[in-house]
Short mmCIF file of C-alpha atoms in Angstrom, two decimals:
data_model
loop_
_atom_site.label_atom_id
_atom_site.label_comp_id
_atom_site.label_asym_id
_atom_site.label_seq_id
_atom_site.Cartn_x
_atom_site.Cartn_y
_atom_site.Cartn_z
CA MET A 90 90.66 127.35 121.21
CA PHE A 91 90.65 129.70 118.48
CA LEU A 92 89.70 132.98 120.20
CA LYS A 93 93.08 134.52 120.48
CA GLN A 94 93.76 133.99 116.94
CA LEU A 95 90.24 135.60 116.13
CA GLU A 96 91.25 138.77 118.27
CA LYS A 97 94.37 139.04 116.33
CA HIS A 98 93.31 138.38 112.77
CA ASN A 99 89.62 139.14 112.68
CA PRO A 100 88.56 141.61 115.26
CA GLU A 101 86.16 142.95 112.97
CA LEU A 102 84.12 139.91 113.27
CA ILE A 103 83.99 140.03 117.04
CA ASP A 104 82.94 143.82 116.96
CA PHE A 105 80.13 143.10 114.66
CA ALA A 106 78.92 140.02 116.36
CA PHE A 107 78.69 142.13 119.74
CA GLU A 108 76.62 144.63 117.51
CA LEU A 109 74.37 142.14 116.06
CA HIS A 110 73.44 141.02 119.69
CA LYS A 111 73.34 144.47 121.04
CA THR A 112 70.64 145.50 118.26
CA GLY A 113 68.69 142.45 118.64
CA GLN A 114 69.35 141.13 115.13
CA ILE A 115 70.77 137.74 116.74
CA LEU A 116 69.97 135.78 119.78
CA PRO A 117 72.35 133.79 121.75
CA ASP A 118 73.37 130.37 120.54
CA THR A 119 74.28 131.82 117.18
CA TYR A 120 77.28 131.14 115.00
CA VAL A 121 78.37 134.27 113.01
CA ILE A 122 80.20 133.36 109.74
CA ASP A 123 82.33 135.95 107.84
CA LEU A 124 81.66 135.37 104.09
CA ASP A 125 84.44 137.46 102.78
CA MET A 126 86.92 135.95 104.89
CA ILE A 127 86.01 132.43 103.65
CA HIS A 128 86.27 133.76 100.20
CA ASP A 129 89.75 134.95 100.83
CA ASN A 130 90.71 131.59 102.45
CA THR A 131 89.41 129.64 99.61
CA VAL A 132 91.23 131.82 96.99
CA LYS A 133 94.64 131.14 98.82
CA MET A 134 94.10 127.30 98.78
CA VAL A 135 92.96 127.30 95.15
CA ALA A 136 96.15 129.02 94.21
CA GLU A 137 98.19 126.49 96.19
CA ALA A 138 96.42 123.44 94.75
CA LYS A 139 96.82 124.61 91.14
CA LYS A 140 100.63 124.64 91.83
CA TYR A 141 100.67 121.00 92.77
CA GLY A 142 97.73 119.66 90.26
CA VAL A 143 95.63 118.84 93.33
CA GLU A 144 91.86 118.91 92.74
CA LEU A 145 89.95 120.37 95.61
CA LEU A 146 86.26 119.46 96.82
CA TYR A 147 84.85 121.64 99.67
CA MET A 148 83.26 120.44 102.89
CA THR A 149 80.51 122.38 104.64
CA LYS A 150 79.04 120.31 107.40
CA GLN A 151 81.04 122.13 109.98
CA LEU A 152 79.38 125.21 108.64
CA GLY A 153 75.63 124.03 108.80
CA ARG A 154 75.57 122.65 105.27
CA ASN A 155 74.92 126.38 104.36
CA PRO A 156 74.03 127.06 100.51
CA ILE A 157 75.13 130.62 100.72
CA VAL A 158 78.35 129.50 102.21
CA ALA A 159 78.82 127.02 99.50
CA LYS A 160 78.13 129.37 96.74
CA GLU A 161 80.68 131.80 98.28
CA ILE A 162 83.34 129.03 98.14
CA GLN A 163 82.19 128.08 94.57
CA SER A 164 82.66 131.83 93.54
CA ALA A 165 86.28 131.64 94.87
CA GLY A 166 87.32 128.62 92.80
CA ILE A 167 86.33 125.46 94.10
CA GLU A 168 83.52 124.14 91.88
CA ASN A 169 82.36 120.96 93.50
CA ALA A 170 81.44 119.81 97.05
CA VAL A 171 82.03 116.69 98.89
CA VAL A 172 78.87 116.14 101.03
CA VAL A 173 79.47 114.39 104.20
CA ASP A 174 76.05 112.35 104.21
CA PHE A 175 72.75 111.96 102.11
CA ARG A 176 70.94 114.69 104.00
CA GLU A 177 73.67 117.15 102.77
CA ALA A 178 73.18 115.78 99.38
CA GLU A 179 69.45 116.75 99.53
CA VAL A 180 70.36 120.22 100.60
CA PHE A 181 72.70 120.80 97.89
CA MET A 182 70.43 119.45 95.12
CA GLU A 183 67.56 121.50 96.46
CA ASN A 184 69.90 124.68 96.09
CA GLY A 185 71.35 123.63 92.78
CA LEU A 186 75.16 123.10 93.95
CA ASN A 187 77.49 121.20 92.34
CA LEU A 188 78.16 117.64 93.77
CA GLY A 189 81.66 116.23 93.51
CA ASN A 190 81.65 113.33 95.97
CA VAL A 191 78.72 111.49 97.38
CA GLY A 192 79.17 108.61 99.94
CA HIS A 193 82.26 109.71 102.00
CA LEU A 194 81.79 109.67 105.02
CA VAL A 195 78.29 108.33 104.97
CA GLN A 196 77.05 105.82 102.18
CA THR A 197 73.85 106.76 100.21
CA PRO A 198 70.49 104.82 101.08
CA LYS A 199 69.22 102.96 98.08
CA ALA A 200 66.04 105.01 97.98
CA LEU A 201 68.06 108.13 96.89
CA LEU A 202 70.66 106.37 94.40
CA LYS A 203 68.60 107.07 91.30
CA LYS A 204 67.73 110.78 92.33
CA ILE A 205 71.59 111.57 92.93
CA ILE A 206 72.75 109.95 89.76
CA SER A 207 70.22 111.83 87.82
CA TYR A 208 71.17 115.07 89.31
CA GLY A 209 74.77 114.23 88.72
CA THR A 210 77.72 113.76 91.02
CA LYS A 211 81.30 113.54 89.72
CA TYR A 212 82.21 110.72 92.11
CA PHE A 213 80.35 108.23 94.48
CA THR A 214 82.53 106.80 97.28
CA MET A 215 81.68 103.14 97.68
CA TYR A 216 82.44 100.86 100.92
CA SER A 217 81.58 97.40 99.78
CA LEU A 218 80.80 95.25 96.57
CA GLU A 219 77.06 94.79 97.85
CA ASN A 220 76.57 98.64 97.67
CA THR A 221 78.47 99.16 94.31
CA VAL A 222 76.20 96.46 92.70
CA ASP A 223 73.19 98.41 93.95
CA LEU A 224 74.65 101.62 92.59
CA ASN A 225 75.33 99.91 89.27
CA GLU A 226 71.69 98.89 89.02
CA ALA A 227 70.45 102.39 89.77
CA ALA A 228 72.89 103.87 87.16
CA LYS A 229 71.59 101.31 84.77
CA ALA A 230 67.75 102.31 85.40
CA VAL A 231 68.65 105.90 84.57
CA GLY A 232 70.93 105.21 81.79
CA LYS A 233 74.21 106.70 83.16
CA ILE A 234 77.69 105.50 83.88
CA GLN A 235 78.60 106.51 87.27
CA PRO A 236 82.52 106.94 88.22
CA VAL A 237 83.28 105.70 91.68
CA ILE A 238 85.96 105.98 94.34
CA LEU A 239 86.66 102.81 96.60
CA LYS A 240 87.28 103.62 100.26
CA ILE A 241 90.12 101.27 101.52
CA GLN A 242 90.22 100.58 105.15
CA ASP A 243 92.40 97.68 106.33
CA THR A 244 92.05 96.12 109.67
CA LYS A 245 95.06 97.95 111.24
CA ASP A 246 94.35 101.40 109.66
CA ASP A 247 93.64 104.65 111.77
CA ILE A 248 89.80 104.57 112.19
CA TYR A 249 87.57 106.96 113.98
CA PRO A 250 84.72 105.28 115.84
CA GLY A 251 81.17 105.84 114.03
CA GLN A 252 83.26 105.87 110.59
CA VAL A 253 84.09 102.18 110.19
CA GLY A 254 83.62 100.87 106.54
CA GLY A 255 85.56 100.20 103.41
CA PHE A 256 87.27 97.48 101.39
CA THR A 257 89.88 95.61 103.20
CA LEU A 258 93.00 94.79 101.17
CA ASP A 259 91.87 91.12 100.72
CA GLU A 260 88.39 92.22 99.71
CA LEU A 261 89.96 94.59 97.27
CA ASP A 262 92.09 91.80 95.53
CA ASN A 263 89.10 89.34 95.50
CA GLN A 264 86.50 91.81 94.15
CA LEU A 265 88.14 94.30 92.08
CA SER A 266 87.91 92.41 88.87
CA GLU A 267 84.07 91.95 89.41
CA LEU A 268 83.69 95.78 90.37
CA ARG A 269 85.52 96.44 87.03
CA ASP A 270 83.12 94.55 85.16
CA LEU A 271 80.20 96.11 86.27
CA SER A 272 78.11 97.72 83.45
CA ASN A 273 77.22 101.19 84.52
CA VAL A 274 79.92 101.83 87.28
CA LYS A 275 83.54 102.85 86.54
CA VAL A 276 85.92 102.23 89.27
CA VAL A 277 88.34 105.44 88.94
CA GLY A 278 90.36 105.73 92.18
CA LEU A 279 90.46 105.13 95.88
CA THR A 280 90.40 107.03 99.19
CA THR A 281 91.18 106.49 102.96
CA PHE A 282 90.25 108.54 105.91
CA PRO A 283 92.06 110.19 107.73
CA ALA A 284 95.18 110.42 105.35
CA ILE A 285 96.88 113.35 106.87
CA LEU A 286 96.87 114.71 110.44
CA PHE A 287 98.40 117.49 112.30
CA ASP A 288 100.82 116.39 114.74
CA GLU A 289 100.95 118.58 117.96
CA LYS A 290 104.33 117.47 119.00
CA THR A 291 106.04 118.17 115.86
CA GLY A 292 103.87 120.96 114.98
CA ASP A 293 103.39 119.97 111.36
CA TYR A 294 101.24 117.65 109.08
CA HIS A 295 102.08 114.00 108.91
CA SER A 296 100.55 111.17 106.91
CA THR A 297 98.71 108.42 108.82
CA SER A 298 99.69 104.64 108.70
CA ASN A 299 96.63 104.49 106.24
CA MET A 300 98.86 105.57 103.42
CA GLU A 301 100.80 102.19 103.58
CA THR A 302 97.45 100.54 102.76
CA VAL A 303 96.69 103.31 99.94
CA LYS A 304 100.10 102.03 98.61
CA LYS A 305 99.25 98.60 98.56
CA ALA A 306 95.82 99.29 97.31
CA LYS A 307 97.22 101.23 94.30
CA GLU A 308 99.41 98.11 93.58
CA LEU A 309 96.34 95.95 93.50
CA PHE A 310 94.55 98.25 90.99
CA ASN A 311 97.61 97.62 88.72
CA LYS A 312 97.35 93.91 89.30
CA HIS A 313 93.77 93.79 88.23
CA GLY A 314 94.11 96.25 85.14
CA VAL A 315 92.11 99.26 86.81
CA GLU A 316 93.46 102.64 86.23
CA CYS A 317 93.75 104.56 89.56
CA SER A 318 93.54 108.12 88.30
CA VAL A 319 91.98 109.51 91.62
CA VAL A 320 93.70 109.29 95.00
CA SER A 321 91.71 111.29 97.44
CA LEU A 322 93.50 111.98 100.68
CA PRO A 323 91.28 113.87 102.97
CA SER A 324 91.76 115.20 106.40
CA ALA A 325 93.43 118.61 107.41
CA THR A 326 93.46 119.84 103.69
CA ALA A 327 94.88 123.31 103.88
CA THR A 328 97.32 125.65 102.04
CA LYS A 329 99.87 124.15 104.36
CA SER A 330 99.19 120.51 103.65
CA ILE A 331 98.46 120.53 99.94
CA LYS A 332 101.99 119.96 99.00
CA LEU A 333 102.12 117.07 101.17
CA ILE A 334 99.10 115.48 99.47
CA SER A 335 100.86 115.81 96.16
CA GLU A 336 103.99 114.13 97.72
CA LEU A 337 101.91 111.36 98.85
CA GLY A 338 100.72 110.70 95.35
CA GLY A 339 97.29 112.21 96.17
CA THR A 340 95.12 114.11 93.32
CA GLU A 341 92.29 115.33 95.59
CA GLY A 342 92.01 117.08 98.88
CA GLU A 343 88.75 118.05 100.78
CA PRO A 344 89.36 121.41 102.73
CA GLY A 345 86.78 121.93 105.42
CA HIS A 346 87.88 123.62 108.56
CA SER A 347 90.74 125.33 106.72
CA LEU A 348 87.84 127.37 104.93
CA THR A 349 87.38 129.13 108.24
CA GLY A 350 90.99 129.05 109.35
CA THR A 351 89.99 126.62 112.15
CA THR A 352 92.00 123.65 111.73
CA PRO A 353 94.14 122.41 114.78
CA MET A 354 97.39 124.00 113.34
CA HIS A 355 95.52 127.38 113.00
CA ALA A 356 95.08 127.39 116.65
CA THR A 357 98.88 127.57 117.22
CA LYS A 358 100.38 129.33 114.15
CA ASP A 359 99.72 132.05 111.97
CA LEU A 360 98.82 130.59 108.65
CA PRO A 361 97.40 131.71 105.14
CA GLU A 362 93.87 131.01 106.28
CA LYS A 363 92.32 133.55 108.80
CA PRO A 364 89.44 132.89 111.15
CA ALA A 365 86.03 133.28 109.90
CA TYR A 366 83.40 132.37 112.53
CA CYS A 367 82.64 132.99 116.11
CA TYR A 368 79.96 131.82 118.56
CA VAL A 369 77.67 134.24 120.40
CA SER A 370 75.76 133.61 123.51
CA GLU A 371 74.56 135.60 126.63
CA ILE A 372 74.67 135.61 130.22
CA SER A 373 71.40 133.96 131.28
CA HIS A 374 71.94 134.13 135.17
CA SER A 375 74.53 133.55 137.96
CA TYR A 376 74.77 130.99 140.54
CA GLY A 377 77.36 131.47 143.49
CA ASP A 378 80.30 133.15 141.94
CA HIS A 379 79.84 131.70 138.44
CA SER A 380 77.65 132.90 135.41
CA PHE A 381 75.90 130.57 133.05
CA ILE A 382 75.45 131.20 129.38
CA TYR A 383 73.04 129.99 126.89
CA GLY A 384 74.11 126.80 125.33
CA GLY A 385 73.05 124.86 122.12
CA GLY A 386 76.13 125.01 119.91
CA TYR A 387 78.58 123.16 122.15
CA TYR A 388 80.89 120.62 120.50
CA ARG A 389 82.42 118.14 122.88
CA ARG A 390 85.58 117.78 120.67
CA GLY A 391 85.99 121.53 120.11
CA HIS A 392 88.32 122.29 122.96
CA LEU A 393 86.23 125.31 124.00
CA LYS A 394 87.96 127.03 126.84
CA ASN A 395 87.85 130.87 126.44
CA ALA A 396 85.32 133.45 126.15
CA ILE A 397 84.94 137.38 126.14
CA VAL A 398 82.10 139.19 127.73
CA LYS A 399 81.32 142.87 126.82
CA ASP A 400 79.77 145.26 129.31
CA GLY A 401 79.43 148.78 127.59
CA ASP A 402 82.87 149.55 126.45
CA LYS A 403 84.62 147.14 128.73
CA VAL A 404 85.46 143.55 127.52
CA GLU A 405 86.58 141.06 129.94
CA SER A 406 87.99 137.53 129.45
CA ALA A 407 86.69 134.42 131.14
CA GLU A 408 87.09 130.75 131.13
CA VAL A 409 84.42 128.44 129.93
CA LEU A 410 84.47 125.28 132.35
CA PRO A 411 84.26 122.02 130.99
CA LEU A 412 80.96 120.38 130.53
CA ASP A 413 80.19 116.89 131.75
CA ASN A 414 79.99 114.40 128.76
CA SER A 415 76.74 112.93 130.17
CA SER A 416 74.77 116.30 130.27
CA ILE A 417 73.15 118.44 127.58
CA ASP A 418 74.51 121.87 126.93
CA TYR A 419 71.39 123.78 128.06
CA TYR A 420 73.86 126.25 129.61
CA LEU A 421 77.65 126.49 129.78
CA GLU A 422 79.55 127.80 132.92
CA LEU A 423 81.83 130.61 133.13
CA ASN A 424 84.47 130.84 136.02
CA LYS A 425 83.35 134.47 136.67
CA LYS A 426 80.18 136.34 137.60
CA PHE A 427 78.73 138.87 135.21
CA LYS A 428 75.45 140.78 135.07
CA SER A 429 72.45 139.02 133.31
CA GLY A 430 72.07 139.82 129.48
CA LEU A 431 75.58 140.67 128.51
CA PRO A 432 76.98 139.35 125.30
CA VAL A 433 79.37 136.60 125.27
CA VAL A 434 81.74 135.64 122.25
CA MET A 435 83.75 132.50 121.93
CA SER A 436 85.53 130.60 118.97
CA SER A 437 86.54 126.87 119.17
CA ARG A 438 86.46 124.04 116.54
CA THR A 439 82.78 122.97 115.93
CA GLN A 440 80.57 120.83 113.68
CA MET A 441 77.65 123.13 113.41
CA PHE A 442 75.45 120.59 111.66
CA VAL A 443 75.37 118.66 114.92
CA THR A 444 74.16 121.68 117.04
CA ARG A 445 70.85 123.27 117.53
CA SER A 446 72.36 126.72 116.90
CA THR A 447 71.23 129.60 114.42
CA VAL A 448 73.80 130.58 111.73
CA ALA A 449 74.15 134.21 111.04
CA LEU A 450 76.04 135.15 107.48
CA VAL A 451 77.76 138.55 107.37
CA LYS A 452 79.52 140.50 104.75
CA GLY A 453 81.37 143.76 104.32
CA LEU A 454 83.38 143.69 107.71
CA HIS A 455 86.70 144.54 106.12
CA THR A 456 85.45 147.22 103.90
CA GLY A 457 83.65 149.36 106.38
CA SER A 458 80.10 148.23 105.55
CA PRO A 459 79.17 145.18 107.75
CA LYS A 460 75.86 143.59 106.97
CA LEU A 461 73.78 140.72 108.07
CA ILE A 462 72.93 138.67 105.02
CA GLY A 463 70.66 136.06 106.49
CA LEU A 464 69.79 133.66 109.15
CA TYR A 465 69.81 129.94 108.82
CA ASP A 466 69.50 126.59 110.75
CA THR A 467 72.46 124.52 110.97
CA GLN A 468 70.99 122.03 108.25
CA GLY A 469 71.16 124.91 105.52
CA ARG A 470 67.67 126.08 105.81
CA GLU A 471 66.77 129.89 106.02
CA LEU A 472 64.94 130.60 108.98
CA ALA A 473 61.31 131.99 108.51
CA LYS A 474 60.88 135.85 108.70
CA GLY A 475 60.84 136.87 112.42
CA VAL A 476 62.62 133.76 113.66
CA LYS A 477 66.13 134.24 114.95
#
């Protein structure tokens, strides 16, 4: 999906990925991440966000919840993270990183509430009155007032399977006064997901139907005397969509794949953010006229189609054949036959935290001093010495 863009805009990453494989510094099934490019991409988004007064919270699940990546993003100007779930919150707290939003997309288990409130997060996102009451009790126990954002999701909204939850408009109308009066929780705003998506037909970003629900929810905030100072509009946050966030009345966006130049729009257009990762594998064996490469990092929604294989100074393109949805990605199949042991580089949309890959962090690619910084698993933990 992104291989051609990677070849065009970050060939240094491809070259160093091949070198890391050649020298045995990484094994197949490794994502190689260019920290410097992530830094540059972040700086561009921060500048655009400042123009429109939009707050940014960064997301790293797609990069394996990596604390070094997070620190690079923070150093480039985005101070706080939105953690996708409670596991990510644990990783970030363990590494002393700033939490900006906990509970969106995954609500927080009761047993972790006090710990996270004590550690400190700018916001919790809440899906229900019941969960917010639990949060209020936890905040009371640790002596804090916790700001919260309410997720609004009416019955006709765009909803991804596995992400269902939030206040319907009727629930919001019936419960907002009770939420307002909780002693240790302060309702400060609302969110929906997804708010903005890339439209392949028009080649541009557009708001989803959820924005009509957001508009009605803001009216209910006014009705019940609750100030809606935060309107978080996540999904597809990038330099080219930040203006739209502002035009829709949003105050906050959550860049994720734009940090690595790998949103759907990046696959078709040259945008400010440039590609910052690739996936490295190796020819395991051949069967008939096709070769099979080591899997482990395959993401079924990633539209993986293309690969390049290096044999000495020769680089040859190949097609990655579709994997049946009922199968585990022990191997991925190429449409050509190659020698066993040759390195393979790919680049497609991924969510590293749901894979079993290794994550290799690199720097210095664009200053002539490339260096492997470290190896991590996809849950943000550094690998033990000698493990690749």
